PDB file of C-alpha atoms in Angstrom:
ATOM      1  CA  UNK A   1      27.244-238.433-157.496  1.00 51.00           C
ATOM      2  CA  UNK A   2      25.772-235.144-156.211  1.00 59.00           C
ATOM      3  CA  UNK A   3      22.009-235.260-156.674  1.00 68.00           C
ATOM      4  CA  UNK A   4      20.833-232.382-159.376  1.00 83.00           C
ATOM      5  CA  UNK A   5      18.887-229.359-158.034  1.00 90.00           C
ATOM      6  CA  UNK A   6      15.670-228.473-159.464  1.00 92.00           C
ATOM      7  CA  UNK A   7      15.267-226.081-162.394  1.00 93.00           C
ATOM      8  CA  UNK A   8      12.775-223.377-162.187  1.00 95.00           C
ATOM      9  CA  UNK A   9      11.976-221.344-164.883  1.00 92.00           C
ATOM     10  CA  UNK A  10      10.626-217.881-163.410  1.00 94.00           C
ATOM     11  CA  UNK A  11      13.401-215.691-161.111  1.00 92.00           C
ATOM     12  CA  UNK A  12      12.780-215.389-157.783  1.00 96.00           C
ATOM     13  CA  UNK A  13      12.474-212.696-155.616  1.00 96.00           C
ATOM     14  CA  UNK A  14      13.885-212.549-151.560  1.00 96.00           C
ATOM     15  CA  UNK A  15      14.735-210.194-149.251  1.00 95.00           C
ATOM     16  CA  UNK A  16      18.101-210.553-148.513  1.00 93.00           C
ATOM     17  CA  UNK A  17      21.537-212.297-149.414  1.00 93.00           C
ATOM     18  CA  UNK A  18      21.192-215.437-146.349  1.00 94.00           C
ATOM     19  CA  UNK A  19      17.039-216.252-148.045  1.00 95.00           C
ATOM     20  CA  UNK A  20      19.165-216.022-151.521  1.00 94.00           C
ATOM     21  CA  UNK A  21      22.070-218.575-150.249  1.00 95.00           C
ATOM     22  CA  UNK A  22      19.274-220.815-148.681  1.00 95.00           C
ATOM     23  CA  UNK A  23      17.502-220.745-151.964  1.00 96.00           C
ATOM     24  CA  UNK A  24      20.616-221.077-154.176  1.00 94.00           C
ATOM     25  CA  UNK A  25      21.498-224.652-152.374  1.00 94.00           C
ATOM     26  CA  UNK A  26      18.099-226.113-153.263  1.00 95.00           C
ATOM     27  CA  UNK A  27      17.028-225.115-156.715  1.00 95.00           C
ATOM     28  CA  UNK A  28      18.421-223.679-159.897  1.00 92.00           C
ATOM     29  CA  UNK A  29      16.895-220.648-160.873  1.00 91.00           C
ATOM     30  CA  UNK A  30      17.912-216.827-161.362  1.00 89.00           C
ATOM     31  CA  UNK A  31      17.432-215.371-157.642  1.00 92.00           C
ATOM     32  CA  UNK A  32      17.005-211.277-156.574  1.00 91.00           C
ATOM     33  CA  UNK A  33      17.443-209.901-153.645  1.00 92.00           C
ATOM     34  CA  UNK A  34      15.400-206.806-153.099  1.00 93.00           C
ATOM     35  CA  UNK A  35      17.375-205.644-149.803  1.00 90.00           C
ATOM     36  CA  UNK A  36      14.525-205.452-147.161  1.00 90.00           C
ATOM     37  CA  UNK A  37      12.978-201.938-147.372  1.00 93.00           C
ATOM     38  CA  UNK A  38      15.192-200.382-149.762  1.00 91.00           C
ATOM     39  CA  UNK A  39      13.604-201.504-152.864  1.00 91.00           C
ATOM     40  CA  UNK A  40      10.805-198.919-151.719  1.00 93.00           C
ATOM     41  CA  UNK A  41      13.135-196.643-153.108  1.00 91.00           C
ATOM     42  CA  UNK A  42      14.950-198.077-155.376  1.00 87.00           C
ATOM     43  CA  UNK A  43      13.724-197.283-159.331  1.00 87.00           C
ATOM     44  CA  UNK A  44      15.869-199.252-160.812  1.00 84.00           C
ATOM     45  CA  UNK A  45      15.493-202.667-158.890  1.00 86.00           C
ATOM     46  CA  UNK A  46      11.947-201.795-159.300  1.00 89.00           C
ATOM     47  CA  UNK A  47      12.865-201.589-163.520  1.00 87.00           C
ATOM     48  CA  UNK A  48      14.451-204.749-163.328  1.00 88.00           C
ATOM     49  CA  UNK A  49      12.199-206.949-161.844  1.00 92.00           C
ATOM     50  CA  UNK A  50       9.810-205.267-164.384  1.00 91.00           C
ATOM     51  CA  UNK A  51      11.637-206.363-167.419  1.00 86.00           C
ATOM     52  CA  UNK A  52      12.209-209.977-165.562  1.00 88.00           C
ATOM     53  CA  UNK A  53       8.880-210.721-165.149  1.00 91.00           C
ATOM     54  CA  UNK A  54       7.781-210.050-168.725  1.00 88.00           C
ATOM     55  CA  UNK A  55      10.832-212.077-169.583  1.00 86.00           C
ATOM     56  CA  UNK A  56      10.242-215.137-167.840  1.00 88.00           C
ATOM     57  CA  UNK A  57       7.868-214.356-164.792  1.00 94.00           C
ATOM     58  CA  UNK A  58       8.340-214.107-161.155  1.00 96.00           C
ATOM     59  CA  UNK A  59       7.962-215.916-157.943  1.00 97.00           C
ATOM     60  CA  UNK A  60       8.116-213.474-154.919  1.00 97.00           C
ATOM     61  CA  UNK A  61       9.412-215.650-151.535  1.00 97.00           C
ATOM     62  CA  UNK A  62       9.041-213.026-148.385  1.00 96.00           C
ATOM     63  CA  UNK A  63       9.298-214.302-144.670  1.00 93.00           C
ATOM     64  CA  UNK A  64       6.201-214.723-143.238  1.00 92.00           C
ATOM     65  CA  UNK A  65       6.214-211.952-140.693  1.00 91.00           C
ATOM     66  CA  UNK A  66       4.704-208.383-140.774  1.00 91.00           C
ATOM     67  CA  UNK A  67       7.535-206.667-142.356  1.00 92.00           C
ATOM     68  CA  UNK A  68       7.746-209.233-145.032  1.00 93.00           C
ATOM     69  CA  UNK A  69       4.195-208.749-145.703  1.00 94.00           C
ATOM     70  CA  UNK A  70       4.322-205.074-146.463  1.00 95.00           C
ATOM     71  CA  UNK A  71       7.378-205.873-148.873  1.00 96.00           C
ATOM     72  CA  UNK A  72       4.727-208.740-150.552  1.00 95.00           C
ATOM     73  CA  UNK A  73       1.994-206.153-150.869  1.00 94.00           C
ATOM     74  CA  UNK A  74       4.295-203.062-151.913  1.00 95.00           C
ATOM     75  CA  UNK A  75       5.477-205.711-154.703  1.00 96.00           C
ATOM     76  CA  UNK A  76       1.924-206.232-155.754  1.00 94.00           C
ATOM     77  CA  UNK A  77       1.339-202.872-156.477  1.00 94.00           C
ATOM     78  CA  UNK A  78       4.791-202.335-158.595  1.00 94.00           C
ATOM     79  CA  UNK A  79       4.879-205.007-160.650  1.00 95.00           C
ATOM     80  CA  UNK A  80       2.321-206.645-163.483  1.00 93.00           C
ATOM     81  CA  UNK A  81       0.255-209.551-161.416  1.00 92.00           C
ATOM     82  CA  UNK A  82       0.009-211.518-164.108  1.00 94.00           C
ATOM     83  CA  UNK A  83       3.629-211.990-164.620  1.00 95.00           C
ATOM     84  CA  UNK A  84       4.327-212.541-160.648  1.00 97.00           C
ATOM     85  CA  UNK A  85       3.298-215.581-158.347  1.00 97.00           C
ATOM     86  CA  UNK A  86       3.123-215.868-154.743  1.00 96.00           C
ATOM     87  CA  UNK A  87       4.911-218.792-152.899  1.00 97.00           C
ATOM     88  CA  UNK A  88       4.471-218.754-148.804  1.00 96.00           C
ATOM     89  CA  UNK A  89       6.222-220.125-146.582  1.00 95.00           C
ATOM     90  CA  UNK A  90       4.255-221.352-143.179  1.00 91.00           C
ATOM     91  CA  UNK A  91       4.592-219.883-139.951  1.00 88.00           C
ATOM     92  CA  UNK A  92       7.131-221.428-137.477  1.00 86.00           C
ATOM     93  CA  UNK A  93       9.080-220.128-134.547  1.00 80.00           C
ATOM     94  CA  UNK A  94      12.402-220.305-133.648  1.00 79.00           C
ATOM     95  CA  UNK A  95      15.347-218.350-134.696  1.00 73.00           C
ATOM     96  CA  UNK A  96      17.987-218.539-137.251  1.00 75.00           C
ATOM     97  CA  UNK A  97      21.836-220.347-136.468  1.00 75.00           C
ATOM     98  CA  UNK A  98      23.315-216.986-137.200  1.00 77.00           C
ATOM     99  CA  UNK A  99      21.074-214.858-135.406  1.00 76.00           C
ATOM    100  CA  UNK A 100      21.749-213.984-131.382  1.00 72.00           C
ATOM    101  CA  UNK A 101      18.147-213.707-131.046  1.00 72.00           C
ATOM    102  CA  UNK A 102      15.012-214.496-132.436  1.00 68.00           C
ATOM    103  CA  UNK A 103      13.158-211.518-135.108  1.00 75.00           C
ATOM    104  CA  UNK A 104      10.625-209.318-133.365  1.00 77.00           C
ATOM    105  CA  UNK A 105       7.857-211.827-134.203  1.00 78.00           C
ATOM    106  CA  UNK A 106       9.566-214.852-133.147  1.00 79.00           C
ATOM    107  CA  UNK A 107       9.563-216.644-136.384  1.00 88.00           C
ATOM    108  CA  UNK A 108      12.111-218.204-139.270  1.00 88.00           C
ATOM    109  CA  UNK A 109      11.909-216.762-141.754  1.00 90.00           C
ATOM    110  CA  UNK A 110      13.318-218.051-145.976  1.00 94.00           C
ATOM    111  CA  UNK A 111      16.447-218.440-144.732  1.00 93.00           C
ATOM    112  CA  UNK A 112      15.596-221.054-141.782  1.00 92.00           C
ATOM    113  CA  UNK A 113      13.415-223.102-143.498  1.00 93.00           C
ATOM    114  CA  UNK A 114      14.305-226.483-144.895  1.00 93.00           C
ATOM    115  CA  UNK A 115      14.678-227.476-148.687  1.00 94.00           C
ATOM    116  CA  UNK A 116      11.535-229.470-148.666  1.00 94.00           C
ATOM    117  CA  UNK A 117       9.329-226.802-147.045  1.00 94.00           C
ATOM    118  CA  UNK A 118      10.795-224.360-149.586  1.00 96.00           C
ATOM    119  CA  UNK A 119      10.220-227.034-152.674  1.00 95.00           C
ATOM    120  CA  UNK A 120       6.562-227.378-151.387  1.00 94.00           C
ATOM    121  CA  UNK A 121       6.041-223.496-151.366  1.00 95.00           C
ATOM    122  CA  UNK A 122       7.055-223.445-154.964  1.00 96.00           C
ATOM    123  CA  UNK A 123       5.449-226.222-156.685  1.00 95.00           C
ATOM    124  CA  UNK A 124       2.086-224.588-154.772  1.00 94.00           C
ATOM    125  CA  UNK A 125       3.070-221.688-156.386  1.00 95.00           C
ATOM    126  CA  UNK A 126       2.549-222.746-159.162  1.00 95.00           C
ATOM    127  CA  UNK A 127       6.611-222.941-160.246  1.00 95.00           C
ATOM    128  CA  UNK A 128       7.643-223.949-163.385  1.00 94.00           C
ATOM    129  CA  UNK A 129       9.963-226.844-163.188  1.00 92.00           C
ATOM    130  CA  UNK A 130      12.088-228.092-165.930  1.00 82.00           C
ATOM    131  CA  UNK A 131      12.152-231.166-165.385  1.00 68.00           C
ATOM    132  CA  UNK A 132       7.984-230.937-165.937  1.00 52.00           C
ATOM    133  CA  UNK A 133       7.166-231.352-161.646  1.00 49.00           C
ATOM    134  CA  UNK A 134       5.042-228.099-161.463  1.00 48.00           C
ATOM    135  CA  UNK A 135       1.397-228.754-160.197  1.00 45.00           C
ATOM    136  CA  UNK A 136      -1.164-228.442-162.773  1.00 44.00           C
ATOM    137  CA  UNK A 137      -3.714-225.523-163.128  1.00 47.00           C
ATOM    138  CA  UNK A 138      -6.609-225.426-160.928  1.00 44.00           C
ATOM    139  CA  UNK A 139     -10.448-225.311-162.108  1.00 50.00           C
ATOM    140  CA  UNK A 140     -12.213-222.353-161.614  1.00 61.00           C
ATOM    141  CA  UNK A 141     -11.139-219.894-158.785  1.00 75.00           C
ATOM    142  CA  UNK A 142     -12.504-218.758-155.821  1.00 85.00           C
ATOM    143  CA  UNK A 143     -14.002-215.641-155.438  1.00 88.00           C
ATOM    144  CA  UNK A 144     -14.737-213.098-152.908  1.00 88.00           C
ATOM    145  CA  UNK A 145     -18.389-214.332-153.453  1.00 89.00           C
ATOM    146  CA  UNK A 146     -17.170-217.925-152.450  1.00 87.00           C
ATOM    147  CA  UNK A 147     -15.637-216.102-148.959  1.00 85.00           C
ATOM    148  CA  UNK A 148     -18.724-214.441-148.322  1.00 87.00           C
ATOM    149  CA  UNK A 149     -20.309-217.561-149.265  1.00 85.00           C
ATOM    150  CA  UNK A 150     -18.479-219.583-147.231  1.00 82.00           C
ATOM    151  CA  UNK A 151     -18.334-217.277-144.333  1.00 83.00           C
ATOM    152  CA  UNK A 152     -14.843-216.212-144.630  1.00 83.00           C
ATOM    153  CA  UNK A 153     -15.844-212.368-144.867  1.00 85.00           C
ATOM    154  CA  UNK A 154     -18.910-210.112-144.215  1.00 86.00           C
ATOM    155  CA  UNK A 155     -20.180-212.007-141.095  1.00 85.00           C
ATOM    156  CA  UNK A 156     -19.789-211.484-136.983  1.00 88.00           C
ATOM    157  CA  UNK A 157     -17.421-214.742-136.741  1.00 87.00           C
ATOM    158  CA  UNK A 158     -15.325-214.436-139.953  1.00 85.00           C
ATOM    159  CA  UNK A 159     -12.453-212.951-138.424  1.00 84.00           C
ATOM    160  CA  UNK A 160     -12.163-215.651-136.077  1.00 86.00           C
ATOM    161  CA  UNK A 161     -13.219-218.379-139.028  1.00 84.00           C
ATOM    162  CA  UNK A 162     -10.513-216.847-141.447  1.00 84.00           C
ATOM    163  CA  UNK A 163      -7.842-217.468-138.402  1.00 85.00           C
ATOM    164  CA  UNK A 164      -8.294-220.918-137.665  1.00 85.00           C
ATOM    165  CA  UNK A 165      -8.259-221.861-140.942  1.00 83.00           C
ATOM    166  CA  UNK A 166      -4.904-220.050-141.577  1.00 82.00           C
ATOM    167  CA  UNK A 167      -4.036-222.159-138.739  1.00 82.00           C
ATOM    168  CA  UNK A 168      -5.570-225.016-139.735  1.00 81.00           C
ATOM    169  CA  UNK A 169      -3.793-224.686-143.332  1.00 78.00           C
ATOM    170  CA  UNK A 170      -0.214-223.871-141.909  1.00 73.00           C
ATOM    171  CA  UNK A 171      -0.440-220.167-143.570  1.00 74.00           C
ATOM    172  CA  UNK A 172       1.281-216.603-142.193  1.00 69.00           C
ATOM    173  CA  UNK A 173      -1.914-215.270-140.128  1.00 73.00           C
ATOM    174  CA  UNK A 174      -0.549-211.677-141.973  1.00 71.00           C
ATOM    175  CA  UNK A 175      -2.605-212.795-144.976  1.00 68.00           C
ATOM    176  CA  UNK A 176      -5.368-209.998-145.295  1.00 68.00           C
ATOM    177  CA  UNK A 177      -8.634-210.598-147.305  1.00 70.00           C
ATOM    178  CA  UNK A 178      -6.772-210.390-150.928  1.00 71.00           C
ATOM    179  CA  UNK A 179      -3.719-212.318-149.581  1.00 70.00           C
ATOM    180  CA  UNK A 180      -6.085-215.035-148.400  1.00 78.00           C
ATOM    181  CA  UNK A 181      -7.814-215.182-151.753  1.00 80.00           C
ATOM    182  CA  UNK A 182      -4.613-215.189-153.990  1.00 71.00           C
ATOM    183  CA  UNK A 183      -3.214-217.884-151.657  1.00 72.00           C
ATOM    184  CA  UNK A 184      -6.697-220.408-151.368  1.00 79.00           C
ATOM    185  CA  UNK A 185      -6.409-220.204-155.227  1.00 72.00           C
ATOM    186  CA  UNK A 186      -3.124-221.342-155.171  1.00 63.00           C
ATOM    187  CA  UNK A 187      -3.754-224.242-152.942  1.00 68.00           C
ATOM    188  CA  UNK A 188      -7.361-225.630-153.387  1.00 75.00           C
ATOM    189  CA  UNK A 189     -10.046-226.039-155.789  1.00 78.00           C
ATOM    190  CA  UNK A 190     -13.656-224.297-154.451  1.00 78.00           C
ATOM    191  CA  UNK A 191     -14.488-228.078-153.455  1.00 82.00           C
ATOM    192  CA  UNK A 192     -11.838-228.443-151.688  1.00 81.00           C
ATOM    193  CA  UNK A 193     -12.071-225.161-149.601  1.00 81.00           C
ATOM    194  CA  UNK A 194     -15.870-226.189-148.562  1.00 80.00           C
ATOM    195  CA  UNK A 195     -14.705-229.298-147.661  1.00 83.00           C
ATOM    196  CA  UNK A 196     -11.641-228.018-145.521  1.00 81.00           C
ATOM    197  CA  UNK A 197     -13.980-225.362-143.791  1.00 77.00           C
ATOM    198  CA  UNK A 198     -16.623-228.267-143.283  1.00 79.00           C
ATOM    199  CA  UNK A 199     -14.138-230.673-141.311  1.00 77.00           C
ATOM    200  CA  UNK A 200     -13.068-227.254-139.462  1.00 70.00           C
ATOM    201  CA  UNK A 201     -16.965-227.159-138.535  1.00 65.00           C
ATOM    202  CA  UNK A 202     -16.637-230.694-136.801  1.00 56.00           C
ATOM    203  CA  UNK A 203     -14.175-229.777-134.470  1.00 55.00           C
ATOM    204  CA  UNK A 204     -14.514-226.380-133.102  1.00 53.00           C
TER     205      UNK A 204
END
């Protein structure tokens, strides 16, 4: 008997039709493909995924490199935030099957990664499954203050303390300061974070 697919309640958005076919073979859920750059353009995609996420919210999926990062933050601006969630996928190199060559940045992007990678992006996204396997809501957030705080921003090293824990947390090193944030809130409770960056301490 073929083993059921997950449900998820909120449509997803990816960039093209091969992250949609990935996607489609490991969960059920309504899944948009914005068509790389052209949904810059494109009013009525733009009215759609409006009306989608005040219907039943939406989880955008890009690839991890720089282009899919400016799709990710054009997004953010065009669409309500507290309709959409952000699921990332980590950084890993190689190149697709049907690809001659690797992308400029060397890495796999939706379409190359595997169905439990892509399961674990979701559920840390905060994805509602039907069947009831979302993660539950996290305490209180962390702030900007709590990156200052915790010397993620504002100091000499925090450049270079932000990168190796991106590293360190298997997340795109593309994520700017509000990318960071959205994504540490995602993930970890504000204990959680100190303690992270604390162990990170111990072996640099």
């Amino acid at each position: 008997m073929r083993k059921q697919k997950p449900k998820i309640k909120e449509a997803l958005v990816v960039e093209g039709r091969y992250d949609k076919n990935t996607l489609s073979q490991t969960v059920d859920a309504s899944i948009v493909t914005l068509g790389g750059f052209s949904v810059f353009n494109d009013k009525e995609k733009l009215a759609f995924l409006r009306r989608l996420a005040d219907a039943r919210g939406l989880i955008v999926l890009t690839d991890s490199d720089g282009a899919g990062f400016v799709i990710r933050n054009y997004l953010k601006g065009a669409l309500p935030r507290d309709k959409v969630k952000q699921a990332y996928i980590p950084d890993v190199h190689g190149k697709e099957r049907r690809k001659r060559t690797p992308g400029k940045e060397g890495k796999l992007g939706v379409e190359g990664m595997t169905p439990a990678v892509l399961l674990e992006a979701l559920r840390k996204a905060g994805a509602t499954f039907e069947d009831g396997g979302g993660i539950p809501e996290a305490g209180p957030g962390i702030t900007k203050a709590d990156l200052y705080a915790l010397g993620l921003s504002g100091t000499p090293d925090s450049s270079a303390r932000r990168q190796a824990l991106l590293k360190q947390l298997d997340l795109p090193q593309h994520l700017n300061a509000n990318g960071l944030l959205d994504a540490l809130n995602l993930l970890f409770t504000r204990e959680q974070l100190s303690e992270i960056l604390g162990q990170l301490g111990e072996t640099e």
